[in-house]
Tab-separated table of N, CA and C in Angstrom:
chain	number	residue	atom	x	y	z
Z	4	MET	N	4.058	135.434	-153.518
Z	4	MET	CA	2.971	135.965	-152.721
Z	4	MET	C	1.877	136.487	-153.639
Z	5	ASN	N	0.637	136.246	-153.240
Z	5	ASN	CA	-0.507	136.664	-154.037
Z	5	ASN	C	-0.669	138.182	-153.987
Z	6	THR	N	-0.886	138.782	-155.140
Z	6	THR	CA	-1.069	140.229	-155.188
Z	6	THR	C	-2.521	140.629	-155.412
Z	7	THR	N	-3.401	139.656	-155.622
Z	7	THR	CA	-4.823	139.929	-155.783
Z	7	THR	C	-5.507	139.759	-154.438
Z	8	PHE	N	-6.327	140.738	-154.074
Z	8	PHE	CA	-7.064	140.675	-152.815
Z	8	PHE	C	-8.524	140.998	-153.075
Z	9	LYS	N	-9.401	140.358	-152.289
Z	9	LYS	CA	-10.836	140.621	-152.374
Z	9	LYS	C	-11.389	140.808	-150.968
Z	10	THR	N	-12.491	141.525	-150.893
Z	10	THR	CA	-13.142	141.745	-149.608
Z	10	THR	C	-14.023	140.551	-149.242
Z	11	VAL	N	-14.314	140.435	-147.961
Z	11	VAL	CA	-15.226	139.386	-147.496
Z	11	VAL	C	-16.599	139.532	-148.161
Z	12	PRO	N	-17.179	140.751	-148.231
Z	12	PRO	CA	-18.497	140.874	-148.883
Z	12	PRO	C	-18.534	140.396	-150.336
Z	13	SER	N	-17.385	140.387	-151.016
Z	13	SER	CA	-17.385	139.895	-152.403
Z	13	SER	C	-17.667	138.395	-152.466
Z	14	SER	N	-17.580	137.719	-151.324
Z	14	SER	CA	-17.839	136.271	-151.282
Z	14	SER	C	-19.250	135.939	-150.819
Z	15	HIS	N	-19.988	136.915	-150.331
Z	15	HIS	CA	-21.294	136.651	-149.719
Z	15	HIS	C	-22.261	135.967	-150.685
Z	16	ILE	N	-22.868	134.910	-150.183
Z	16	ILE	CA	-23.918	134.194	-150.911
Z	16	ILE	C	-25.069	133.974	-149.936
Z	17	THR	N	-26.286	134.164	-150.387
Z	17	THR	CA	-27.472	133.867	-149.586
Z	17	THR	C	-28.408	133.034	-150.436
Z	18	ILE	N	-28.908	131.941	-149.858
Z	18	ILE	CA	-29.936	131.158	-150.532
Z	18	ILE	C	-31.078	130.929	-149.555
Z	19	SER	N	-32.280	130.851	-150.094
Z	19	SER	CA	-33.466	130.554	-149.284
Z	19	SER	C	-34.253	129.458	-149.967
Z	20	GLU	N	-34.823	128.589	-149.147
Z	20	GLU	CA	-35.633	127.495	-149.691
Z	20	GLU	C	-36.734	127.144	-148.700
Z	21	LEU	N	-37.916	126.940	-149.236
Z	21	LEU	CA	-39.057	126.517	-148.422
Z	21	LEU	C	-38.915	125.032	-148.129
Z	22	MET	N	-39.077	124.646	-146.861
Z	22	MET	CA	-38.928	123.248	-146.459
Z	22	MET	C	-40.241	122.489	-146.705
Z	23	LEU	N	-40.141	121.413	-147.458
Z	23	LEU	CA	-41.288	120.617	-147.897
Z	23	LEU	C	-41.370	119.303	-147.127
Z	24	PRO	N	-42.543	118.670	-147.125
Z	24	PRO	CA	-42.670	117.366	-146.458
Z	24	PRO	C	-41.683	116.319	-146.981
Z	25	SER	N	-41.292	116.423	-148.239
Z	25	SER	CA	-40.345	115.455	-148.814
Z	25	SER	C	-38.937	115.585	-148.222
Z	26	HIS	N	-38.675	116.644	-147.451
Z	26	HIS	CA	-37.365	116.872	-146.842
Z	26	HIS	C	-37.281	116.351	-145.408
Z	27	THR	N	-38.334	115.681	-144.928
Z	27	THR	CA	-38.365	115.314	-143.512
Z	27	THR	C	-37.716	113.969	-143.219
Z	28	ASN	N	-37.349	113.818	-141.929
Z	28	ASN	CA	-36.862	112.538	-141.422
Z	28	ASN	C	-38.040	111.794	-140.786
Z	29	PHE	N	-37.766	110.703	-140.087
Z	29	PHE	CA	-38.841	109.890	-139.518
Z	29	PHE	C	-39.567	110.561	-138.366
Z	30	SER	N	-38.999	111.605	-137.794
Z	30	SER	CA	-39.681	112.305	-136.702
Z	30	SER	C	-40.453	113.525	-137.192
Z	31	GLY	N	-40.470	113.750	-138.492
Z	31	GLY	CA	-41.240	114.857	-139.052
Z	31	GLY	C	-40.500	116.176	-139.128
Z	32	LYS	N	-39.242	116.194	-138.710
Z	32	LYS	CA	-38.412	117.398	-138.811
Z	32	LYS	C	-37.612	117.319	-140.118
Z	33	ILE	N	-37.043	118.446	-140.521
Z	33	ILE	CA	-36.246	118.447	-141.746
Z	33	ILE	C	-34.985	117.620	-141.512
Z	34	HIS	N	-34.705	116.735	-142.436
Z	34	HIS	CA	-33.590	115.783	-142.345
Z	34	HIS	C	-32.257	116.528	-142.353
Z	35	GLY	N	-31.400	116.199	-141.392
Z	35	GLY	CA	-30.081	116.823	-141.311
Z	35	GLY	C	-29.258	116.611	-142.567
Z	36	GLY	N	-29.422	115.456	-143.201
Z	36	GLY	CA	-28.691	115.175	-144.434
Z	36	GLY	C	-29.088	116.112	-145.562
Z	37	TYR	N	-30.364	116.498	-145.584
Z	37	TYR	CA	-30.815	117.446	-146.601
Z	37	TYR	C	-30.163	118.810	-146.359
Z	38	ILE	N	-30.114	119.223	-145.091
Z	38	ILE	CA	-29.476	120.498	-144.749
Z	38	ILE	C	-27.986	120.447	-145.103
Z	39	LEU	N	-27.323	119.311	-144.825
Z	39	LEU	CA	-25.904	119.168	-145.179
Z	39	LEU	C	-25.682	119.336	-146.680
Z	40	SER	N	-26.594	118.793	-147.477
Z	40	SER	CA	-26.490	118.936	-148.932
Z	40	SER	C	-26.579	120.407	-149.339
Z	41	LEU	N	-27.511	121.133	-148.739
Z	41	LEU	CA	-27.636	122.564	-149.040
Z	41	LEU	C	-26.399	123.332	-148.570
Z	42	LEU	N	-25.873	122.949	-147.402
Z	42	LEU	CA	-24.658	123.591	-146.889
Z	42	LEU	C	-23.494	123.406	-147.858
Z	43	ASP	N	-23.344	122.200	-148.391
Z	43	ASP	CA	-22.258	121.931	-149.328
Z	43	ASP	C	-22.424	122.762	-150.605
Z	44	GLN	N	-23.663	122.925	-151.051
Z	44	GLN	CA	-23.917	123.720	-152.257
Z	44	GLN	C	-23.543	125.187	-152.053
Z	45	ILE	N	-23.957	125.751	-150.919
Z	45	ILE	CA	-23.662	127.174	-150.701
Z	45	ILE	C	-22.172	127.382	-150.433
Z	46	ALA	N	-21.513	126.413	-149.776
Z	46	ALA	CA	-20.064	126.519	-149.563
Z	46	ALA	C	-19.349	126.529	-150.914
Z	47	PHE	N	-19.790	125.656	-151.827
Z	47	PHE	CA	-19.205	125.616	-153.170
Z	47	PHE	C	-19.400	126.961	-153.876
Z	48	ALA	N	-20.623	127.480	-153.840
Z	48	ALA	CA	-20.915	128.735	-154.533
Z	48	ALA	C	-20.091	129.889	-153.963
Z	49	CYS	N	-19.992	129.951	-152.652
Z	49	CYS	CA	-19.234	131.017	-151.990
Z	49	CYS	C	-17.753	130.942	-152.346
Z	50	ALA	N	-17.170	129.745	-152.220
Z	50	ALA	CA	-15.746	129.564	-152.515
Z	50	ALA	C	-15.449	129.813	-153.989
Z	51	SER	N	-16.318	129.332	-154.867
Z	51	SER	CA	-16.107	129.519	-156.309
Z	51	SER	C	-16.226	130.980	-156.698
Z	52	ARG	N	-17.196	131.680	-156.111
Z	52	ARG	CA	-17.343	133.110	-156.396
Z	52	ARG	C	-16.078	133.854	-155.977
Z	53	PHE	N	-15.584	133.553	-154.785
Z	53	PHE	CA	-14.424	134.273	-154.265
Z	53	PHE	C	-13.164	133.952	-155.053
Z	54	SER	N	-12.936	132.665	-155.342
Z	54	SER	CA	-11.683	132.249	-155.984
Z	54	SER	C	-11.700	132.402	-157.498
Z	55	GLY	N	-12.888	132.369	-158.088
Z	55	GLY	CA	-12.992	132.393	-159.545
Z	55	GLY	C	-12.696	131.050	-160.175
Z	56	ASN	N	-12.666	129.997	-159.363
Z	56	ASN	CA	-12.357	128.656	-159.835
Z	56	ASN	C	-13.375	127.651	-159.331
Z	57	TYR	N	-13.315	126.464	-159.923
Z	57	TYR	CA	-14.061	125.326	-159.399
Z	57	TYR	C	-13.471	124.992	-158.034
Z	58	CYS	N	-14.309	124.655	-157.068
Z	58	CYS	CA	-13.817	124.339	-155.726
Z	58	CYS	C	-14.388	123.013	-155.249
Z	59	VAL	N	-13.629	122.329	-154.426
Z	59	VAL	CA	-14.061	121.055	-153.852
Z	59	VAL	C	-14.066	121.167	-152.333
Z	60	THR	N	-14.894	120.340	-151.716
Z	60	THR	CA	-14.953	120.296	-150.257
Z	60	THR	C	-13.802	119.442	-149.747
Z	61	ALA	N	-12.929	120.032	-148.935
Z	61	ALA	CA	-11.810	119.291	-148.342
Z	61	ALA	C	-12.222	118.708	-147.002
Z	62	SER	N	-12.969	119.479	-146.219
Z	62	SER	CA	-13.452	118.968	-144.937
Z	62	SER	C	-14.628	119.797	-144.458
Z	63	VAL	N	-15.426	119.157	-143.645
Z	63	VAL	CA	-16.509	119.834	-142.948
Z	63	VAL	C	-16.034	119.885	-141.499
Z	64	ASP	N	-15.587	121.056	-141.088
Z	64	ASP	CA	-14.929	121.170	-139.803
Z	64	ASP	C	-15.904	121.246	-138.639
Z	65	THR	N	-17.013	121.881	-138.834
Z	65	THR	CA	-18.011	121.987	-137.776
Z	65	THR	C	-19.395	122.051	-138.402
Z	66	VAL	N	-20.309	121.295	-137.834
Z	66	VAL	CA	-21.729	121.422	-138.168
Z	66	VAL	C	-22.468	121.310	-136.843
Z	67	ASN	N	-22.990	122.414	-136.364
Z	67	ASN	CA	-23.735	122.415	-135.112
Z	67	ASN	C	-25.213	122.579	-135.408
Z	68	PHE	N	-25.984	121.502	-135.196
Z	68	PHE	CA	-27.435	121.577	-135.339
Z	68	PHE	C	-27.989	122.099	-134.021
Z	69	LEU	N	-28.468	123.320	-134.012
Z	69	LEU	CA	-28.885	123.978	-132.777
Z	69	LEU	C	-30.376	123.828	-132.493
Z	70	LYS	N	-31.198	123.936	-133.537
Z	70	LYS	CA	-32.645	123.826	-133.377
Z	70	LYS	C	-33.215	123.089	-134.580
Z	71	PRO	N	-34.287	122.312	-134.359
Z	71	PRO	CA	-34.889	121.600	-135.498
Z	71	PRO	C	-35.579	122.572	-136.455
Z	72	ILE	N	-35.658	122.151	-137.698
Z	72	ILE	CA	-36.336	122.930	-138.739
Z	72	ILE	C	-37.627	122.206	-139.085
Z	73	GLU	N	-38.697	122.964	-139.175
Z	73	GLU	CA	-40.033	122.407	-139.408
Z	73	GLU	C	-40.442	122.518	-140.872
Z	74	VAL	N	-41.336	121.626	-141.276
Z	74	VAL	CA	-41.953	121.716	-142.606
Z	74	VAL	C	-42.680	123.059	-142.706
Z	75	GLY	N	-42.548	123.719	-143.835
Z	75	GLY	CA	-43.224	124.996	-144.065
Z	75	GLY	C	-42.391	126.201	-143.687
Z	76	GLU	N	-41.245	125.988	-143.026
Z	76	GLU	CA	-40.390	127.123	-142.687
Z	76	GLU	C	-39.516	127.491	-143.882
Z	77	LEU	N	-39.191	128.761	-143.962
Z	77	LEU	CA	-38.298	129.260	-145.008
Z	77	LEU	C	-36.884	129.265	-144.437
Z	78	VAL	N	-36.024	128.423	-144.999
Z	78	VAL	CA	-34.644	128.329	-144.532
Z	78	VAL	C	-33.779	129.256	-145.379
Z	79	THR	N	-33.011	130.082	-144.692
Z	79	THR	CA	-32.076	130.986	-145.358
Z	79	THR	C	-30.675	130.669	-144.873
Z	80	MET	N	-29.764	130.487	-145.817
Z	80	MET	CA	-28.362	130.216	-145.513
Z	80	MET	C	-27.532	131.387	-146.020
Z	81	LYS	N	-26.631	131.849	-145.138
Z	81	LYS	CA	-25.748	132.958	-145.478
Z	81	LYS	C	-24.315	132.472	-145.333
Z	82	ALA	N	-23.525	132.624	-146.396
Z	82	ALA	CA	-22.146	132.139	-146.395
Z	82	ALA	C	-21.185	133.258	-146.746
Z	83	SER	N	-19.977	133.155	-146.157
Z	83	SER	CA	-18.911	134.079	-146.519
Z	83	SER	C	-17.565	133.410	-146.258
Z	84	VAL	N	-16.551	133.903	-146.937
Z	84	VAL	CA	-15.191	133.425	-146.704
Z	84	VAL	C	-14.710	134.053	-145.404
Z	85	ASN	N	-14.276	133.193	-144.468
Z	85	ASN	CA	-13.758	133.678	-143.183
Z	85	ASN	C	-12.238	133.635	-143.120
Z	86	TYR	N	-11.621	132.794	-143.971
Z	86	TYR	CA	-10.176	132.579	-143.925
Z	86	TYR	C	-9.715	132.145	-145.305
Z	87	VAL	N	-8.523	132.562	-145.698
Z	87	VAL	CA	-7.905	132.056	-146.920
Z	87	VAL	C	-6.489	131.593	-146.617
Z	88	GLY	N	-6.106	130.506	-147.282
Z	88	GLY	CA	-4.729	130.043	-147.272
Z	88	GLY	C	-4.165	130.269	-148.651
Z	89	THR	N	-3.350	129.334	-149.112
Z	89	THR	CA	-2.783	129.441	-150.454
Z	89	THR	C	-3.813	129.060	-151.513
Z	90	SER	N	-4.444	127.893	-151.318
Z	90	SER	CA	-5.468	127.435	-152.255
Z	90	SER	C	-6.758	127.061	-151.523
Z	91	SER	N	-6.753	127.188	-150.213
Z	91	SER	CA	-7.926	126.799	-149.431
Z	91	SER	C	-8.618	128.006	-148.827
Z	92	MET	N	-9.879	127.796	-148.492
Z	92	MET	CA	-10.702	128.824	-147.862
Z	92	MET	C	-11.573	128.146	-146.814
Z	93	ILE	N	-11.821	128.831	-145.725
Z	93	ILE	CA	-12.808	128.350	-144.765
Z	93	ILE	C	-14.039	129.216	-144.939
Z	94	ILE	N	-15.145	128.533	-145.200
Z	94	ILE	CA	-16.419	129.191	-145.448
Z	94	ILE	C	-17.280	129.052	-144.201
Z	95	GLY	N	-17.722	130.167	-143.662
Z	95	GLY	CA	-18.649	130.150	-142.529
Z	95	GLY	C	-20.070	130.263	-143.052
Z	96	ILE	N	-20.958	129.448	-142.496
Z	96	ILE	CA	-22.348	129.436	-142.970
Z	96	ILE	C	-23.281	129.523	-141.770
Z	97	ARG	N	-24.236	130.403	-141.851
Z	97	ARG	CA	-25.278	130.546	-140.828
Z	97	ARG	C	-26.610	130.136	-141.447
Z	98	VAL	N	-27.354	129.290	-140.720
Z	98	VAL	CA	-28.655	128.811	-141.191
Z	98	VAL	C	-29.732	129.334	-140.253
Z	99	GLU	N	-30.715	129.999	-140.841
Z	99	GLU	CA	-31.863	130.489	-140.085
Z	99	GLU	C	-33.133	129.939	-140.707
Z	100	ALA	N	-34.114	129.664	-139.855
Z	100	ALA	CA	-35.419	129.208	-140.338
Z	100	ALA	C	-36.473	130.201	-139.872
Z	101	GLU	N	-37.326	130.600	-140.812
Z	101	GLU	CA	-38.376	131.567	-140.509
Z	101	GLU	C	-39.739	130.908	-140.638
Z	102	ASN	N	-40.536	131.065	-139.595
Z	102	ASN	CA	-41.942	130.683	-139.690
Z	102	ASN	C	-42.596	131.796	-140.494
Z	103	ILE	N	-42.979	131.509	-141.733
Z	103	ILE	CA	-43.445	132.577	-142.626
Z	103	ILE	C	-44.828	133.101	-142.250
Z	104	GLN	N	-45.526	132.398	-141.364
Z	104	GLN	CA	-46.829	132.893	-140.908
Z	104	GLN	C	-46.686	133.865	-139.743
Z	105	THR	N	-45.729	133.605	-138.847
Z	105	THR	CA	-45.550	134.471	-137.667
Z	105	THR	C	-44.393	135.447	-137.825
Z	106	GLY	N	-43.461	135.156	-138.743
Z	106	GLY	CA	-42.280	135.998	-138.920
Z	106	GLY	C	-41.166	135.702	-137.932
Z	107	VAL	N	-41.355	134.705	-137.048
Z	107	VAL	CA	-40.326	134.357	-136.066
Z	107	VAL	C	-39.172	133.659	-136.775
Z	108	VAL	N	-37.962	134.153	-136.505
Z	108	VAL	CA	-36.741	133.602	-137.110
Z	108	VAL	C	-35.900	132.971	-135.999
Z	109	LYS	N	-35.386	131.770	-136.274
Z	109	LYS	CA	-34.509	131.109	-135.299
Z	109	LYS	C	-33.207	130.695	-135.984
Z	110	HIS	N	-32.115	130.793	-135.206
Z	110	HIS	CA	-30.805	130.353	-135.678
Z	110	HIS	C	-30.744	128.844	-135.482
Z	111	CYS	N	-30.603	128.086	-136.579
Z	111	CYS	CA	-30.690	126.622	-136.528
Z	111	CYS	C	-29.357	125.909	-136.683
Z	112	ASN	N	-28.389	126.539	-137.301
Z	112	ASN	CA	-27.164	125.822	-137.621
Z	112	ASN	C	-26.047	126.810	-137.893
Z	113	SER	N	-24.845	126.442	-137.464
Z	113	SER	CA	-23.624	127.142	-137.865
Z	113	SER	C	-22.664	126.086	-138.377
Z	114	SER	N	-22.020	126.365	-139.492
Z	114	SER	CA	-21.146	125.379	-140.118
Z	114	SER	C	-19.914	126.045	-140.691
Z	115	TYR	N	-18.833	125.240	-140.760
Z	115	TYR	CA	-17.573	125.704	-141.337
Z	115	TYR	C	-17.048	124.638	-142.282
Z	116	PHE	N	-16.917	124.996	-143.546
Z	116	PHE	CA	-16.446	124.096	-144.598
Z	116	PHE	C	-15.096	124.585	-145.093
Z	117	THR	N	-14.147	123.675	-145.237
Z	117	THR	CA	-12.881	124.019	-145.877
Z	117	THR	C	-12.983	123.616	-147.340
Z	118	MET	N	-12.817	124.586	-148.202
Z	118	MET	CA	-12.930	124.377	-149.643
Z	118	MET	C	-11.565	124.642	-150.286
Z	119	VAL	N	-11.271	123.896	-151.360
Z	119	VAL	CA	-9.999	124.049	-152.066
Z	119	VAL	C	-10.284	124.425	-153.517
Z	120	SER	N	-9.582	125.447	-153.970
Z	120	SER	CA	-9.697	125.956	-155.334
Z	120	SER	C	-8.901	125.055	-156.287
Z	121	LYS	N	-9.500	124.731	-157.442
Z	121	LYS	CA	-8.859	123.860	-158.428
Z	121	LYS	C	-8.768	124.566	-159.780
Z	122	ASP	N	-7.675	124.294	-160.501
Z	122	ASP	CA	-7.556	124.827	-161.856
Z	122	ASP	C	-8.191	123.859	-162.850
Z	123	LYS	N	-8.073	124.152	-164.130
Z	123	LYS	CA	-8.723	123.324	-165.157
Z	123	LYS	C	-8.150	121.905	-165.240
Z	124	GLU	N	-6.930	121.712	-164.754
Z	124	GLU	CA	-6.304	120.382	-164.745
Z	124	GLU	C	-6.568	119.632	-163.439
Z	125	GLY	N	-7.311	120.256	-162.523
Z	125	GLY	CA	-7.619	119.611	-161.251
Z	125	GLY	C	-6.558	119.794	-160.181
Z	126	LYS	N	-5.585	120.659	-160.449
Z	126	LYS	CA	-4.539	120.930	-159.463
Z	126	LYS	C	-4.964	122.113	-158.582
Z	127	ASN	N	-4.423	122.149	-157.361
Z	127	ASN	CA	-4.738	123.263	-156.470
Z	127	ASN	C	-4.377	124.590	-157.125
Z	128	ALA	N	-5.282	125.545	-157.036
Z	128	ALA	CA	-5.086	126.859	-157.650
Z	128	ALA	C	-5.058	127.921	-156.553
Z	129	PRO	N	-4.202	128.915	-156.701
Z	129	PRO	CA	-4.137	129.969	-155.682
Z	129	PRO	C	-5.449	130.749	-155.593
Z	130	VAL	N	-5.730	131.216	-154.385
Z	130	VAL	CA	-6.925	132.034	-154.159
Z	130	VAL	C	-6.488	133.456	-153.835
Z	131	PRO	N	-7.363	134.425	-154.069
Z	131	PRO	CA	-7.018	135.807	-153.705
Z	131	PRO	C	-6.802	135.943	-152.200
Z	132	GLY	N	-6.041	136.958	-151.823
Z	132	GLY	CA	-5.918	137.290	-150.413
Z	132	GLY	C	-7.224	137.890	-149.925
Z	133	LEU	N	-7.343	138.035	-148.618
Z	133	LEU	CA	-8.589	138.496	-148.016
Z	133	LEU	C	-8.384	139.871	-147.386
Z	134	ILE	N	-9.238	140.808	-147.760
Z	134	ILE	CA	-9.222	142.135	-147.155
Z	134	ILE	C	-10.240	142.131	-146.021
Z	135	LEU	N	-9.762	142.353	-144.795
Z	135	LEU	CA	-10.631	142.380	-143.619
Z	135	LEU	C	-10.942	143.839	-143.297
Z	136	THR	N	-12.238	144.191	-143.291
Z	136	THR	CA	-12.616	145.600	-143.127
Z	136	THR	C	-13.429	145.883	-141.864
Z	137	THR	N	-13.790	144.837	-141.108
Z	137	THR	CA	-14.534	145.050	-139.865
Z	137	THR	C	-13.913	144.201	-138.755
Z	138	LEU	N	-14.194	144.573	-137.515
Z	138	LEU	CA	-13.696	143.789	-136.381
Z	138	LEU	C	-14.297	142.390	-136.393
Z	139	LYS	N	-15.529	142.247	-136.853
Z	139	LYS	CA	-16.164	140.920	-136.934
Z	139	LYS	C	-15.406	140.041	-137.923
Z	140	GLU	N	-15.002	140.590	-139.060
Z	140	GLU	CA	-14.226	139.829	-140.042
Z	140	GLU	C	-12.864	139.428	-139.471
Z	141	VAL	N	-12.215	140.346	-138.740
Z	141	VAL	CA	-10.929	140.036	-138.109
Z	141	VAL	C	-11.114	138.922	-137.087
Z	142	SER	N	-12.165	139.010	-136.285
Z	142	SER	CA	-12.449	137.994	-135.263
Z	142	SER	C	-12.694	136.630	-135.891
Z	143	ARG	N	-13.473	136.599	-136.967
Z	143	ARG	CA	-13.734	135.328	-137.656
Z	143	ARG	C	-12.447	134.735	-138.224
Z	144	PHE	N	-11.610	135.590	-138.809
Z	144	PHE	CA	-10.334	135.119	-139.344
Z	144	PHE	C	-9.473	134.536	-138.226
Z	145	GLN	N	-9.367	135.253	-137.102
Z	145	GLN	CA	-8.563	134.780	-135.971
Z	145	GLN	C	-9.112	133.467	-135.410
Z	146	ASN	N	-10.428	133.326	-135.352
Z	146	ASN	CA	-11.021	132.067	-134.889
Z	146	ASN	C	-10.633	130.910	-135.800
Z	147	CYS	N	-10.583	131.167	-137.102
Z	147	CYS	CA	-10.163	130.126	-138.047
Z	147	CYS	C	-8.706	129.741	-137.812
Z	148	VAL	N	-7.857	130.726	-137.574
Z	148	VAL	CA	-6.444	130.443	-137.303
Z	148	VAL	C	-6.324	129.548	-136.069
Z	149	LYS	N	-7.102	129.851	-135.031
Z	149	LYS	CA	-7.094	129.032	-133.810
Z	149	LYS	C	-7.587	127.618	-134.104
Z	150	GLN	N	-8.658	127.501	-134.881
Z	150	GLN	CA	-9.206	126.180	-135.194
Z	150	GLN	C	-8.209	125.350	-136.000
Z	151	ILE	N	-7.499	125.969	-136.914
Z	151	ILE	CA	-6.480	125.256	-137.691
Z	151	ILE	C	-5.377	124.754	-136.766
Z	152	ALA	N	-4.943	125.593	-135.836
Z	152	ALA	CA	-3.900	125.189	-134.890
Z	152	ALA	C	-4.383	124.034	-134.010
Z	153	LEU	N	-5.622	124.097	-133.534
Z	153	LEU	CA	-6.175	123.015	-132.714
Z	153	LEU	C	-6.290	121.721	-133.502
Z	154	LYS	N	-6.672	121.827	-134.764
Z	154	LYS	CA	-6.786	120.640	-135.626
Z	154	LYS	C	-5.413	119.989	-135.822
Z	155	LYS	N	-4.396	120.802	-136.057
Z	155	LYS	CA	-3.037	120.273	-136.217
Z	155	LYS	C	-2.558	119.618	-134.930
Z	156	GLU	N	-2.876	120.201	-133.780
Z	156	GLU	CA	-2.484	119.629	-132.491
Z	156	GLU	C	-3.177	118.293	-132.259
Z	157	ARG	N	-4.478	118.197	-132.589
Z	157	ARG	CA	-5.204	116.923	-132.458
Z	157	ARG	C	-4.584	115.854	-133.342
Z	158	GLU	N	-4.244	116.220	-134.576
Z	158	GLU	CA	-3.625	115.260	-135.492
Z	158	GLU	C	-2.278	114.800	-134.956
Z	159	TYR	N	-1.500	115.708	-134.396
Z	159	TYR	CA	-0.206	115.348	-133.815
Z	159	TYR	C	-0.410	114.420	-132.616
Z	160	GLN	N	-1.327	114.759	-131.737
Z	160	GLN	CA	-1.581	113.924	-130.555
Z	160	GLN	C	-2.047	112.528	-130.962
Z	161	ARG	N	-2.858	112.457	-131.982
Z	161	ARG	CA	-3.318	111.160	-132.485
Z	161	ARG	C	-2.145	110.350	-133.024
Z	162	SER	N	-1.183	111.006	-133.645
Z	162	SER	CA	-0.055	110.294	-134.247
Z	162	SER	C	0.900	109.731	-133.194
Z	163	ILE	N	0.936	110.335	-132.002
Z	163	ILE	CA	1.863	109.853	-130.979
Z	163	ILE	C	1.163	109.044	-129.887
Z	164	ALA	N	-0.157	108.972	-129.931
Z	164	ALA	CA	-0.911	108.291	-128.874
Z	164	ALA	C	-0.653	106.790	-128.897
Z	165	THR	N	-0.638	106.206	-127.715
Z	165	THR	CA	-0.495	104.754	-127.564
Z	165	THR	C	-1.777	104.243	-126.930
Z	166	PHE	N	-2.794	104.054	-127.765
Z	166	PHE	CA	-4.121	103.704	-127.274
Z	166	PHE	C	-4.171	102.315	-126.643
Z	167	GLY	N	-3.263	101.448	-127.010
Z	167	GLY	CA	-3.295	100.090	-126.484
Z	167	GLY	C	-2.505	99.896	-125.207
Z	168	SER	N	-1.968	100.975	-124.634
Z	168	SER	CA	-1.173	100.819	-123.414
Z	168	SER	C	-2.062	100.402	-122.250
Z	169	ILE	N	-1.483	99.716	-121.289
Z	169	ILE	CA	-2.224	99.261	-120.110
Z	169	ILE	C	-2.832	100.450	-119.374
Z	170	GLU	N	-2.081	101.544	-119.244
Z	170	GLU	CA	-2.588	102.732	-118.549
Z	170	GLU	C	-3.845	103.271	-119.223
Z	171	ASN	N	-3.812	103.338	-120.549
Z	171	ASN	CA	-4.984	103.843	-121.274
Z	171	ASN	C	-6.163	102.893	-121.156
Z	172	ILE	N	-5.910	101.597	-121.215
Z	172	ILE	CA	-6.996	100.626	-121.087
Z	172	ILE	C	-7.617	100.711	-119.695
Z	173	LEU	N	-6.779	100.806	-118.660
Z	173	LEU	CA	-7.293	100.891	-117.287
Z	173	LEU	C	-8.058	102.189	-117.036
Z	174	SER	N	-7.691	103.258	-117.734
Z	174	SER	CA	-8.382	104.535	-117.531
Z	174	SER	C	-9.795	104.531	-118.126
Z	175	LEU	N	-10.126	103.522	-118.905
Z	175	LEU	CA	-11.456	103.459	-119.523
Z	175	LEU	C	-12.562	103.129	-118.534
Z	176	ASN	N	-12.192	102.750	-117.270
Z	176	ASN	CA	-13.214	102.375	-116.306
Z	176	ASN	C	-14.124	103.539	-115.917
Z	177	GLN	N	-13.770	104.753	-116.269
Z	177	GLN	CA	-14.606	105.907	-115.964
Z	177	GLN	C	-15.754	106.086	-116.970
Z	178	TYR	N	-15.791	105.256	-118.006
Z	178	TYR	CA	-16.819	105.369	-119.038
Z	178	TYR	C	-17.818	104.235	-118.914
Z	179	ASN	N	-18.909	104.375	-119.576
Z	179	ASN	CA	-19.985	103.381	-119.550
Z	179	ASN	C	-19.705	102.295	-120.582
Z	180	ILE	N	-18.589	101.552	-120.369
Z	180	ILE	CA	-18.197	100.486	-121.294
Z	180	ILE	C	-17.652	99.305	-120.523
Z	181	LYS	N	-17.544	98.184	-121.216
Z	181	LYS	CA	-16.817	97.013	-120.708
Z	181	LYS	C	-15.767	96.694	-121.742
Z	182	VAL	N	-14.551	96.419	-121.291
Z	182	VAL	CA	-13.472	96.022	-122.192
Z	182	VAL	C	-13.297	94.519	-122.076
Z	183	LYS	N	-13.504	93.820	-123.184
Z	183	LYS	CA	-13.340	92.352	-123.215
Z	183	LYS	C	-12.428	92.020	-124.376
Z	184	LEU	N	-11.131	92.109	-124.135
Z	184	LEU	CA	-10.137	91.844	-125.177
Z	184	LEU	C	-9.990	90.343	-125.369
Z	185	GLN	N	-9.801	89.925	-126.604
Z	185	GLN	CA	-9.645	88.503	-126.924
Z	185	GLN	C	-8.291	88.223	-127.513
């Protein structure tokens, strides 16, 4: 059992970046792929700060794009460790965009990255335990536990599913598709 523990605030990372025209997609909004790249960077920094090791992205569990980000807005990302396992951590990230002329701030994205701590040989390395000091931190930790359980249940259901059964094929008539098997 790990005897080293750290607080959630010891993992806090904040980055801000001005959104430029070079970051846009074809509709003139900031490209989601660019935001994903920034999310991965802050998740790495947060996990590495907390664990004291190099960390890799194991999965991107949730990325909710809530509002578009405009050119000229100041994007601020705030990350913290919400959950720790043996060598893994779930990093919660909040993305806000500020219109720097009006001062209006909008919540644009919430994301959860699972990061894994690695030692110098590239093997999984243990991470410190997590000290939860507020009800919000406890709630975030519990939400991660629920999400892990739901993910395991989905994986189990996928492993036992019989997608090619006649019953499953016939049930597809409720969707906007045509089944033409050859």
